[in-house]
Tab-separated table of C-alpha atoms and ligand atoms in Angstrom:
chain	number	residue	atom	x	y	z
O	1	MET	CA	-6.674	42.104	22.244
O	2	GLY	CA	-9.006	40.670	24.849
O	3	GLY	CA	-5.975	39.730	26.906
O	4	ASN	CA	-4.791	43.328	27.077
O	5	SER	CA	-8.061	44.813	28.276
O	6	MET	CA	-8.520	41.962	30.753
O	7	VAL	CA	-5.262	42.859	32.425
O	8	ILE	CA	-6.176	46.502	32.752
O	9	MET	CA	-9.877	46.372	33.599
O	10	PRO	CA	-9.734	45.046	37.173
O	11	GLY	CA	-8.340	48.439	38.319
O	12	LYS	CA	-11.730	49.972	37.426
O	13	SER	CA	-10.281	53.505	37.716
O	14	LYS	CA	-11.067	56.145	35.059
O	15	HIS	CA	-7.462	55.888	33.920
O	16	GLY	CA	-7.802	52.144	33.621
O	17	VAL	CA	-10.825	52.433	31.349
O	18	LEU	CA	-9.148	55.074	29.178
O	19	LEU	CA	-6.037	52.963	28.924
O	20	ALA	CA	-8.074	49.914	27.943
O	21	LEU	CA	-9.788	51.921	25.203
O	22	LEU	CA	-6.431	53.118	23.953
O	23	VAL	CA	-5.107	49.544	23.835
O	24	LEU	CA	-8.214	48.418	21.942
O	25	LEU	CA	-7.859	51.241	19.414
O	26	LEU	CA	-4.162	50.575	18.959
O	27	SER	CA	-4.644	46.847	18.409
O	28	ALA	CA	-7.477	47.500	15.963
O	29	ALA	CA	-5.189	49.897	14.111
O	30	THR	CA	-2.397	47.307	13.893
O	31	VAL	CA	-4.765	44.687	12.490
O	32	LEU	CA	-6.177	47.081	9.869
O	33	SER	CA	-2.798	48.433	8.810
O	34	ARG	CA	-1.227	44.960	8.524
O	35	PRO	CA	0.154	44.620	4.989
O	36	PRO	CA	-1.348	41.818	2.844
O	37	ALA	CA	1.974	39.959	2.872
O	38	ALA	CA	1.715	39.449	6.617
O	39	GLN	CA	-1.811	38.063	6.266
O	40	GLU	CA	-0.595	35.597	3.661
O	41	ARG	CA	2.169	34.598	5.975
O	42	GLY	CA	-0.538	33.908	8.516
O	43	THR	CA	-2.236	31.420	6.211
O	44	ALA	CA	1.099	29.881	5.192
O	45	SER	CA	1.936	29.239	8.827
O	46	GLU	CA	-1.592	27.908	9.318
O	47	SER	CA	-1.065	25.338	6.588
O	48	ALA	CA	2.348	24.483	8.056
O	49	GLU	CA	0.597	23.934	11.375
O	50	ARG	CA	-1.991	21.739	9.702
O	51	ALA	CA	0.782	19.680	8.047
O	52	ALA	CA	2.513	19.292	11.415
O	53	ARG	CA	-0.764	18.196	13.026
O	54	MET	CA	-1.251	15.547	10.325
O	55	ARG	CA	2.331	14.311	10.706
O	56	MET	CA	1.868	14.042	14.464
O	57	ARG	CA	-1.350	12.022	14.360
O	58	TRP	CA	0.114	8.519	14.464
O	59	PHE	CA	2.584	9.565	17.171
O	60	ARG	CA	-0.198	10.832	19.426
O	61	GLU	CA	-2.074	7.569	18.934
O	62	ALA	CA	0.961	5.273	19.327
O	63	LYS	CA	2.219	6.152	22.842
O	64	PHE	CA	4.559	3.170	23.111
O	65	GLY	CA	7.590	2.336	20.949
O	66	LEU	CA	10.574	-0.016	20.846
O	67	PHE	CA	14.060	1.494	20.779
O	68	ILE	CA	16.870	-0.781	19.564
O	69	HIS	CA	20.545	0.025	20.152
O	70	TRP	CA	22.540	-2.414	18.064
O	71	GLY	CA	26.039	-2.097	16.676
O	72	LEU	CA	29.657	-3.271	16.908
O	73	TYR	CA	29.654	-2.370	20.622
O	74	ALA	CA	27.547	-5.497	21.235
O	75	ILE	CA	30.723	-7.560	20.693
O	76	PRO	CA	32.813	-6.171	23.594
O	77	ALA	CA	29.508	-5.930	25.539
O	78	GLY	CA	31.006	-3.685	28.220
O	79	GLU	CA	34.464	-5.271	28.470
O	80	TRP	CA	37.730	-4.260	26.750
O	81	LYS	CA	40.904	-6.361	26.946
O	82	GLY	CA	39.522	-8.281	29.903
O	83	GLN	CA	38.599	-5.184	31.884
O	84	PRO	CA	35.042	-4.003	32.550
O	85	VAL	CA	34.452	-0.514	31.156
O	86	ALA	CA	32.099	1.656	33.215
O	87	GLY	CA	29.120	3.414	31.653
O	88	ILE	CA	26.661	2.685	28.858
O	89	GLY	CA	27.704	-0.107	26.489
O	90	GLU	CA	27.542	1.801	23.187
O	91	TRP	CA	30.023	4.371	24.560
O	92	ILE	CA	32.820	1.819	25.079
O	93	MET	CA	34.991	3.205	22.254
O	94	ASN	CA	34.895	6.633	23.913
O	95	ARG	CA	35.152	5.463	27.524
O	96	ALA	CA	38.154	3.237	26.850
O	97	LYS	CA	39.599	5.688	24.280
O	98	ILE	CA	39.922	2.879	21.762
O	99	PRO	CA	41.762	4.041	18.619
O	100	VAL	CA	39.773	3.859	15.372
O	101	LYS	CA	42.284	1.370	13.930
O	102	GLU	CA	41.569	-1.041	16.811
O	103	TYR	CA	37.807	-0.544	17.107
O	104	GLU	CA	37.374	-0.979	13.350
O	105	GLN	CA	38.600	-4.583	13.645
O	106	LEU	CA	35.385	-5.509	15.431
O	107	ALA	CA	33.635	-5.354	12.070
O	108	ALA	CA	35.515	-8.432	10.832
O	109	GLN	CA	34.045	-10.387	13.795
O	110	PHE	CA	30.477	-9.147	13.516
O	111	ASN	CA	28.332	-12.035	12.332
O	112	PRO	CA	24.929	-11.978	14.047
O	113	VAL	CA	23.594	-15.101	12.343
O	114	LYS	CA	20.764	-15.476	14.863
O	115	PHE	CA	19.269	-12.145	13.806
O	116	ASN	CA	15.672	-12.593	12.654
O	117	ALA	CA	13.800	-9.436	11.711
O	118	ASP	CA	10.371	-11.079	12.012
O	119	GLU	CA	11.112	-12.193	15.572
O	120	TRP	CA	12.182	-8.709	16.613
O	121	VAL	CA	9.119	-7.133	15.067
O	122	GLN	CA	6.924	-9.814	16.648
O	123	LEU	CA	8.319	-8.866	20.056
O	124	ALA	CA	7.332	-5.227	19.509
O	125	VAL	CA	3.856	-6.343	18.407
O	126	ASP	CA	3.489	-8.662	21.414
O	127	ALA	CA	4.573	-5.822	23.727
O	128	GLY	CA	1.810	-3.623	22.306
O	129	MET	CA	4.299	-1.218	20.773
O	130	LYS	CA	3.329	0.815	17.711
O	131	TYR	CA	6.712	1.933	16.373
O	132	ILE	CA	10.317	0.794	16.287
O	133	VAL	CA	13.395	3.037	16.249
O	134	ILE	CA	16.738	1.360	15.530
O	135	THR	CA	20.285	2.739	15.477
O	136	SER	CA	21.264	3.096	11.817
O	137	LYS	CA	24.544	4.686	12.910
O	138	HIS	CA	25.514	5.420	16.483
O	139	HIS	CA	28.377	7.642	17.694
O	140	ASP	CA	30.939	4.967	16.725
O	141	GLY	CA	30.215	5.850	13.089
O	142	PHE	CA	29.452	2.301	11.926
O	143	ALA	CA	26.475	2.119	9.548
O	144	MET	CA	24.181	-0.829	10.300
O	145	TYR	CA	22.880	-0.835	6.726
O	146	ALA	CA	24.127	-0.977	3.128
O	147	SER	CA	25.640	2.467	2.665
O	148	LYS	CA	27.310	3.649	-0.527
O	149	VAL	CA	28.545	6.733	1.305
O	150	SER	CA	31.034	4.910	3.528
O	151	PRO	CA	32.455	1.366	3.344
O	152	TYR	CA	32.371	1.304	7.160
O	153	ASN	CA	29.040	-0.501	7.144
O	154	ILE	CA	27.555	-3.886	7.988
O	155	VAL	CA	27.273	-5.097	4.394
O	156	ASP	CA	30.750	-4.148	3.159
O	157	ALA	CA	32.821	-4.597	6.330
O	158	THR	CA	31.458	-7.721	8.040
O	159	PRO	CA	31.174	-11.446	7.235
O	160	PHE	CA	27.416	-11.076	7.859
O	161	LYS	CA	26.963	-9.061	4.634
O	162	ARG	CA	23.198	-8.646	5.200
O	163	ASP	CA	21.314	-5.365	5.628
O	164	PRO	CA	19.265	-5.738	8.846
O	165	LEU	CA	17.459	-2.429	8.282
O	166	LYS	CA	16.170	-3.705	4.925
O	167	GLU	CA	14.966	-6.902	6.587
O	168	LEU	CA	13.361	-4.960	9.425
O	169	ALA	CA	11.643	-2.568	7.009
O	170	ALA	CA	10.115	-5.558	5.201
O	171	ALA	CA	9.062	-7.241	8.472
O	172	CYS	CA	7.558	-3.983	9.784
O	173	ALA	CA	5.587	-3.535	6.568
O	174	ARG	CA	4.235	-7.099	6.946
O	175	ARG	CA	3.141	-6.489	10.550
O	176	LYS	CA	1.988	-2.914	9.927
O	177	ILE	CA	4.201	-1.334	12.515
O	178	ARG	CA	6.109	1.875	11.885
O	179	LEU	CA	9.898	2.012	11.556
O	180	GLY	CA	12.194	4.934	12.309
O	181	PHE	CA	15.959	5.364	12.374
O	182	TYR	CA	18.253	6.695	15.069
O	183	TYR	CA	21.095	8.581	13.358
O	184	SER	CA	23.986	10.225	15.223
O	185	GLN	CA	24.329	13.337	13.086
O	186	ALA	CA	27.043	15.150	15.033
O	187	GLN	CA	29.173	12.647	16.906
O	188	ASP	CA	31.030	10.251	14.636
O	189	TRP	CA	34.113	8.838	16.301
O	190	HIS	CA	35.257	7.133	13.104
O	191	GLU	CA	35.656	10.327	11.059
O	192	PRO	CA	38.515	12.832	11.429
O	193	ASN	CA	36.040	15.711	11.080
O	194	GLY	CA	33.113	14.234	13.014
O	195	ALA	CA	32.454	15.425	16.563
O	196	GLY	CA	33.620	13.550	19.626
O	197	ASN	CA	36.769	11.589	18.833
O	198	THR	CA	39.428	13.751	20.440
O	199	TRP	CA	41.747	10.824	21.268
O	200	ASP	CA	42.541	10.104	17.591
O	201	PHE	CA	41.741	13.398	15.908
O	202	GLY	CA	42.253	16.202	18.459
O	203	PRO	CA	39.873	18.895	19.646
O	204	ASP	CA	36.503	19.331	17.891
O	205	ASP	CA	36.956	23.075	17.367
O	206	LYS	CA	39.893	22.433	15.009
O	207	LYS	CA	37.844	20.163	12.753
O	208	ASP	CA	36.159	20.832	9.425
O	209	PHE	CA	32.788	19.717	10.783
O	210	ASP	CA	30.887	20.817	7.662
O	211	GLN	CA	33.063	18.555	5.525
O	212	TYR	CA	31.900	15.604	7.643
O	213	LEU	CA	28.250	16.731	7.512
O	214	ARG	CA	28.278	17.220	3.742
O	215	ASP	CA	30.264	14.086	2.885
O	216	LYS	CA	28.854	11.585	5.367
O	217	ALA	CA	25.970	12.551	7.648
O	218	GLU	CA	23.740	14.310	5.126
O	219	PRO	CA	24.191	11.753	2.321
O	220	GLN	CA	23.650	8.885	4.769
O	221	VAL	CA	20.404	10.407	6.036
O	222	ARG	CA	19.445	10.803	2.375
O	223	GLU	CA	20.069	7.051	1.861
O	224	LEU	CA	17.958	6.159	4.891
O	225	LEU	CA	15.093	8.279	3.608
O	226	SER	CA	15.377	6.904	0.067
O	227	ASN	CA	15.988	3.163	0.336
O	228	TYR	CA	13.771	1.808	3.132
O	229	GLY	CA	10.218	2.817	2.307
O	230	PRO	CA	8.282	5.026	4.701
O	231	VAL	CA	10.376	6.084	7.683
O	232	CYS	CA	8.194	7.284	10.562
O	233	LEU	CA	10.920	9.417	12.126
O	234	ILE	CA	14.608	10.158	12.290
O	235	TRP	CA	15.894	10.155	15.846
O	236	PHE	CA	18.860	12.552	15.874
O	237	ASP	CA	20.971	12.760	19.015
O	238	THR	CA	23.595	14.757	20.965
O	239	PRO	CA	23.543	17.931	18.816
O	240	ARG	CA	27.128	19.049	19.433
O	241	MET	CA	28.149	21.918	17.141
O	242	MET	CA	24.753	21.805	15.410
O	243	THR	CA	23.965	25.412	14.487
O	244	ALA	CA	20.520	26.412	13.191
O	245	GLU	CA	21.929	26.439	9.658
O	246	ARG	CA	23.414	22.947	9.910
O	247	SER	CA	20.195	21.607	11.446
O	248	GLN	CA	18.171	23.202	8.665
O	249	ARG	CA	19.996	21.130	6.034
O	250	PHE	CA	18.664	17.957	7.735
O	251	ILE	CA	15.172	19.431	8.098
O	252	ASP	CA	15.171	20.239	4.357
O	253	LEU	CA	16.245	16.676	3.523
O	254	LEU	CA	13.415	15.209	5.575
O	255	ARG	CA	10.708	17.560	4.353
O	256	GLN	CA	11.804	17.026	0.755
O	257	LEU	CA	12.243	13.235	0.767
O	258	GLN	CA	9.642	12.134	3.335
O	259	PRO	CA	7.361	14.982	4.362
O	260	ALA	CA	5.371	12.674	6.677
O	261	SER	CA	8.454	11.692	8.678
O	262	LEU	CA	9.006	13.220	12.125
O	263	ILE	CA	12.123	14.804	13.579
O	264	ASP	CA	12.814	14.099	17.257
O	265	GLY	CA	13.919	16.746	19.742
O	266	ARG	CA	17.683	16.320	19.543
O	267	LEU	CA	18.606	17.616	16.089
O	268	GLY	CA	19.919	20.995	17.118
O	269	SER	CA	16.900	23.139	16.332
O	270	ALA	CA	13.254	22.479	17.143
O	271	GLY	CA	11.942	19.168	15.832
O	272	ASP	CA	8.367	17.883	15.730
O	273	TYR	CA	8.296	16.962	19.395
O	274	ARG	CA	10.346	17.282	22.530
O	275	SER	CA	12.749	14.533	23.594
O	276	MET	CA	13.175	14.281	27.337
O	277	GLY	CA	16.460	13.371	28.997
O	278	ASP	CA	17.114	9.635	29.044
O	279	ASN	CA	14.857	7.908	31.595
O	280	ARG	CA	13.575	11.358	32.735
O	281	ILE	CA	9.816	11.413	33.117
O	282	PRO	CA	8.526	14.958	33.687
O	283	LEU	CA	6.786	15.662	36.993
O	284	THR	CA	3.651	17.271	35.562
O	285	VAL	CA	1.451	17.326	32.456
O	286	LEU	CA	3.114	18.946	29.425
O	287	LYS	CA	0.841	20.439	26.773
O	288	GLU	CA	3.315	19.905	23.912
O	289	ASP	CA	4.183	16.566	22.220
O	290	TRP	CA	6.985	14.694	23.921
O	291	GLU	CA	8.724	11.337	24.260
O	292	VAL	CA	10.964	9.830	26.886
O	293	PRO	CA	13.641	7.360	25.772
O	294	ALA	CA	14.234	4.780	28.495
O	295	THR	CA	16.175	1.649	29.313
O	296	LEU	CA	15.057	-1.727	30.692
O	297	ASN	CA	18.329	-2.012	32.642
O	298	HIS	CA	21.097	0.650	32.790
O	299	THR	CA	22.528	0.546	29.283
O	300	TRP	CA	21.303	1.019	25.712
O	301	GLY	CA	23.829	-1.141	23.869
O	302	PHE	CA	24.167	-4.720	25.198
O	303	LYS	CA	26.406	-5.201	28.269
O	304	LYS	CA	26.859	-8.713	29.536
O	305	ASP	CA	27.078	-7.648	33.218
O	306	ASP	CA	23.975	-5.500	33.304
O	307	THR	CA	21.163	-7.763	34.460
O	308	ASP	CA	19.393	-5.266	36.701
O	309	TRP	CA	16.047	-5.372	34.892
O	310	LYS	CA	13.078	-3.159	35.707
O	311	PRO	CA	10.157	-5.407	36.637
O	312	PRO	CA	6.960	-5.353	34.524
O	313	SER	CA	5.080	-3.571	37.345
O	314	GLU	CA	7.488	-0.627	37.011
O	315	LEU	CA	7.218	-0.615	33.206
O	316	VAL	CA	3.411	-0.548	33.333
O	317	PHE	CA	3.472	2.214	35.939
O	318	LYS	CA	5.891	4.285	33.852
O	319	LEU	CA	3.885	3.803	30.655
O	320	VAL	CA	0.690	4.953	32.380
O	321	ASP	CA	2.459	7.783	34.222
O	322	ILE	CA	3.890	9.047	30.910
O	323	VAL	CA	0.553	8.837	29.051
O	324	SER	CA	-1.195	10.597	31.937
O	325	LYS	CA	1.282	13.469	31.436
O	326	GLY	CA	0.748	13.594	27.657
O	327	GLY	CA	3.885	11.792	26.440
O	328	ASN	CA	5.210	8.720	24.606
O	329	TYR	CA	7.413	5.950	26.019
O	330	LEU	CA	10.286	4.700	23.829
O	331	LEU	CA	11.646	1.652	25.595
O	332	ASN	CA	15.005	0.162	24.644
O	333	VAL	CA	16.455	-3.275	24.016
O	334	GLY	CA	20.132	-3.990	23.344
O	335	PRO	CA	20.512	-7.137	21.219
O	336	THR	CA	23.668	-9.264	21.500
O	337	ALA	CA	26.369	-9.646	18.853
O	338	GLU	CA	24.589	-12.842	17.792
O	339	GLY	CA	21.402	-10.922	17.098
O	340	ILE	CA	19.442	-12.062	20.149
O	341	ILE	CA	17.334	-9.731	22.304
O	342	PRO	CA	18.075	-10.655	25.950
O	343	GLN	CA	15.435	-13.057	27.279
O	344	ALA	CA	14.645	-10.910	30.332
O	345	SER	CA	13.933	-7.933	28.055
O	346	GLN	CA	11.604	-10.080	25.992
O	347	ASP	CA	9.798	-11.521	29.020
O	348	ASN	CA	9.274	-8.139	30.685
O	349	LEU	CA	8.066	-6.457	27.502
O	350	ARG	CA	5.621	-9.274	26.778
O	351	GLU	CA	4.170	-8.850	30.271
O	352	VAL	CA	3.445	-5.208	29.465
O	353	GLY	CA	1.822	-6.394	26.239
O	354	ARG	CA	-0.367	-8.817	28.163
O	355	TRP	CA	-1.590	-5.932	30.339
O	356	LEU	CA	-2.135	-3.747	27.259
O	357	LYS	CA	-4.267	-6.418	25.539
O	358	VAL	CA	-6.887	-5.872	28.250
O	359	ASN	CA	-6.300	-2.204	29.052
O	360	GLY	CA	-5.050	-0.721	25.778
O	361	GLU	CA	-8.026	1.574	25.237
O	362	SER	CA	-6.825	3.577	28.255
O	363	ILE	CA	-3.420	4.099	26.583
O	364	TYR	CA	-3.501	4.332	22.770
O	365	GLY	CA	-4.586	7.793	21.692
O	366	ALA	CA	-5.497	8.619	25.278
O	367	GLY	CA	-5.204	12.126	26.669
O	368	ALA	CA	-3.527	13.418	29.812
O	369	THR	CA	-5.061	13.639	33.263
O	370	PRO	CA	-7.559	16.479	33.822
O	371	PHE	CA	-6.590	16.477	37.521
O	372	GLY	CA	-2.884	16.702	38.401
O	373	ASP	CA	-2.684	16.542	42.173
O	374	GLU	CA	-2.288	12.757	41.950
O	375	LEU	CA	1.067	13.234	40.166
O	376	GLY	CA	2.617	14.437	43.394
O	377	ALA	CA	3.689	17.729	44.901
O	378	TYR	CA	6.690	19.629	46.166
O	379	SER	CA	7.389	18.813	49.796
O	380	ASP	CA	6.805	21.519	52.416
O	381	THR	CA	9.585	20.155	54.582
O	382	GLU	CA	12.147	18.191	52.530
O	383	LYS	CA	14.790	20.115	50.548
O	384	ASP	CA	17.348	18.816	48.022
O	385	LYS	CA	21.081	19.617	48.194
O	386	ASP	CA	20.503	22.975	46.457
O	387	GLY	CA	17.886	23.912	49.064
O	388	LYS	CA	14.969	23.454	46.635
O	389	PRO	CA	11.839	21.582	47.770
O	390	VAL	CA	11.878	17.872	46.858
O	391	PHE	CA	9.144	16.629	44.502
O	392	LYS	CA	7.244	13.724	46.063
O	393	ALA	CA	5.590	11.530	43.434
O	394	ARG	CA	2.371	9.779	44.400
O	395	GLU	CA	2.109	6.325	42.953
O	396	ASP	CA	-1.262	4.905	43.940
O	397	TRP	CA	-3.272	6.095	40.932
O	398	ARG	CA	-3.076	7.909	37.599
O	399	CYS	CA	-5.705	9.109	35.144
O	400	THR	CA	-5.866	8.999	31.341
O	401	THR	CA	-8.768	10.170	29.196
O	402	ARG	CA	-10.800	9.863	26.045
O	403	PRO	CA	-13.642	12.170	25.109
O	404	GLY	CA	-16.421	11.463	27.621
O	405	LYS	CA	-14.327	8.925	29.547
O	406	LEU	CA	-11.960	8.914	32.474
O	407	TYR	CA	-9.627	5.964	33.049
O	408	VAL	CA	-8.487	5.726	36.629
O	409	HIS	CA	-5.439	3.471	36.916
O	410	LEU	CA	-5.330	1.817	40.328
O	411	PHE	CA	-1.833	0.512	41.088
O	412	LYS	CA	-2.642	-0.200	44.718
O	413	TRP	CA	-6.048	-1.741	45.083
O	414	PRO	CA	-8.062	0.510	47.420
O	415	GLY	CA	-10.553	-2.271	48.305
O	416	GLU	CA	-14.278	-1.668	48.871
O	417	ALA	CA	-14.513	1.816	47.347
O	418	PHE	CA	-12.600	4.498	45.475
O	419	GLU	CA	-13.260	8.192	45.852
O	420	LEU	CA	-12.318	10.585	43.062
O	421	ARG	CA	-12.452	14.281	43.945
O	422	GLY	CA	-12.886	17.223	41.617
O	423	VAL	CA	-15.394	15.712	39.182
O	424	LYS	CA	-18.029	18.275	38.141
O	425	GLU	CA	-19.815	16.148	35.543
O	426	ALA	CA	-22.380	13.466	36.179
O	427	VAL	CA	-21.169	9.868	35.801
O	428	ALA	CA	-23.246	7.670	33.501
O	429	ARG	CA	-21.605	4.406	34.533
O	430	ALA	CA	-18.454	2.872	35.943
O	431	TYR	CA	-16.772	-0.483	35.228
O	432	LEU	CA	-13.412	-2.224	35.257
O	433	LEU	CA	-11.618	-2.842	31.948
O	434	ALA	CA	-10.373	-6.161	33.332
O	435	ASP	CA	-13.980	-7.318	33.787
O	436	PRO	CA	-14.798	-8.940	30.414
O	437	SER	CA	-18.512	-8.181	30.770
O	438	HIS	CA	-17.940	-4.562	31.899
O	439	ARG	CA	-20.537	-4.932	34.647
O	440	ASN	CA	-21.745	-1.665	36.118
O	441	LEU	CA	-20.315	-0.782	39.517
O	442	ALA	CA	-22.339	1.184	42.044
O	443	VAL	CA	-21.543	4.906	41.760
O	444	ARG	CA	-22.504	7.667	44.162
O	445	LYS	CA	-21.976	11.401	43.630
O	446	ASP	CA	-21.279	13.561	46.659
O	447	GLY	CA	-20.725	17.162	45.568
O	448	ASP	CA	-17.511	17.167	43.515
O	449	SER	CA	-16.685	13.613	44.541
O	450	VAL	CA	-17.444	10.348	42.790
O	451	ILE	CA	-17.488	7.263	44.997
O	452	VAL	CA	-17.331	3.897	43.214
O	453	THR	CA	-17.966	0.618	44.996
O	454	LEU	CA	-15.292	-1.922	44.070
O	455	PRO	CA	-14.870	-5.687	44.366
O	456	ALA	CA	-12.680	-6.840	47.245
O	457	LYS	CA	-9.855	-8.058	45.001
O	458	ALA	CA	-7.967	-6.292	42.200
O	459	PRO	CA	-9.151	-7.755	38.864
O	460	ALA	CA	-5.862	-7.130	37.029
O	461	GLU	CA	-2.170	-7.506	37.718
O	462	TYR	CA	-0.018	-4.311	37.968
O	463	ASP	CA	-2.835	-1.828	37.320
O	464	SER	CA	-6.621	-2.279	37.343
O	465	VAL	CA	-8.287	0.335	35.196
O	466	LEU	CA	-11.575	1.842	36.339
O	467	CYS	CA	-13.485	3.464	33.487
O	468	LEU	CA	-15.908	6.277	34.273
O	469	GLU	CA	-18.257	7.199	31.449
O	470	MET	CA	-19.576	10.736	31.741
O	471	LYS	CA	-23.189	11.646	30.959
O	472	ALA	CA	-23.501	13.067	27.452
O	473	GLY	CA	-24.022	16.800	27.553
O	474	SER	CA	-22.228	17.218	30.838
O	475	LYS	CA	-19.000	19.190	30.529
O	476	ASP	CA	-16.408	17.396	28.386
O	477	ARG	CA	-13.127	16.771	30.163
Y	501	JFZ	C1	22.412	9.684	24.011
Y	501	JFZ	C2	23.510	8.768	23.495
Y	501	JFZ	O1	24.753	9.347	23.743
Y	501	JFZ	C3	23.363	7.413	24.143
Y	501	JFZ	O2	24.394	6.552	23.692
Y	501	JFZ	C4	22.011	6.820	23.786
Y	501	JFZ	O3	21.918	6.637	22.391
Y	501	JFZ	C5	20.930	7.762	24.283
Y	501	JFZ	C6	19.540	7.334	23.851
Y	501	JFZ	O4	21.127	9.107	23.818
Y	501	JFZ	O5	22.678	10.030	25.344
Y	501	JFZ	C7	22.037	11.061	25.944
Y	501	JFZ	C8	21.534	12.124	25.249
Y	501	JFZ	C9	20.820	13.131	25.931
Y	501	JFZ	C10	20.642	13.047	27.290
Y	501	JFZ	C11	21.157	11.977	27.997
Y	501	JFZ	C12	21.862	10.982	27.315
Y	501	JFZ	N1	19.907	14.026	27.965
Y	501	JFZ	O6	19.408	14.990	27.347
Y	501	JFZ	O7	19.674	13.901	29.194
């Protein structure tokens, strides 16, 4: 209502005023004549919103999770019949067009005796991660858990015979970290009616996709939601051929079996949050809930040749950048066929954890930046190949928030002093999180600017966090 009159009023003409009155009368009439059913629907959707808000609470607090891509593809590890296969490791069956009959034989060799659920969970804890998402079944169709729905699973088809998801669920419960399952609902290259395997089974549009959904995907998701205790989310992926109706059957399963469990953004219809493209961090703050899945090298599933690891400095920057834009970071490891998480992955993640031990209050449950200019801007001069202006990210600082507090993340130490523009409120005090005694730093206000005097040397590696506490009663950011 207010919105309508606001739009019309600035004209200030007689007609404008009359029109505004008319709009007001009309909107009042619609409200009054609304049938009771519609009002009830209003409250029903309000309670649905409340339920969604409750479900989302842990996710908004968590910010940082461990993704694990583990399956039969860890055996070839990026190489088939002596030849390297380009692309991400878990896609090898597709990239090399390996027939089901051949790929299936990998199961007989899969014996990851070095797998230790407690060690994996400990890594996530050490890294400061708050949830773990592991592939229960990737596009290759192989279930990494004891499934009664299909014998093509780790317990029935391998010499290993153990259920790693059961062991992980127990270890996660012990360490109080949440566990979720990746499940490839649409692509299943093992099944004649699953999406994606055109080399064995012909084009997808000739398949009885609903037969596959009803007889494998839906009952397997039911197993995952029934046999492993609380599941924090199901991470669906690549929604080929997923109509609204097909997606709804999965939503119903989740809401019925585990109403607190979240649905990611790749089911086929809207989930509980938005999933960004792989490794794609948005350029600006997004008001909705979102998560970016990302790799430590260039593959999800283990590839023996991929040793191009992102350094800890980049991981810390990306984590902070993501939180300052309102999102979560789901960072992947690809364990080997023996059950070992590559040492470089472990080392780099533990470095992030070391930084988080000191600076975690600026990350967990923290809000997005109230500024925005620091995120970068579109260039006035540089254009991309489509003639659109290039976005230039700025990397020297980011800002995260808590009520009454601003956390300024300084990636490049400014030395001497730091000036923050656009601060209307009064600053009560300023200190560095890396200073164990949180000694007050000298702060000066100059109009909308805050100028903080800093020590000569950065107190932390990667990112020194400057905390500004606002005076109570001054405008909340
Ligand atoms: C998918 C999978 O195919 C891949 O194997 C891996 O599991 C990854 C996490 O997800 O790949 C995608 C899916 C979506 C996008 C990119 C890669 N996307 O939206 O940009």
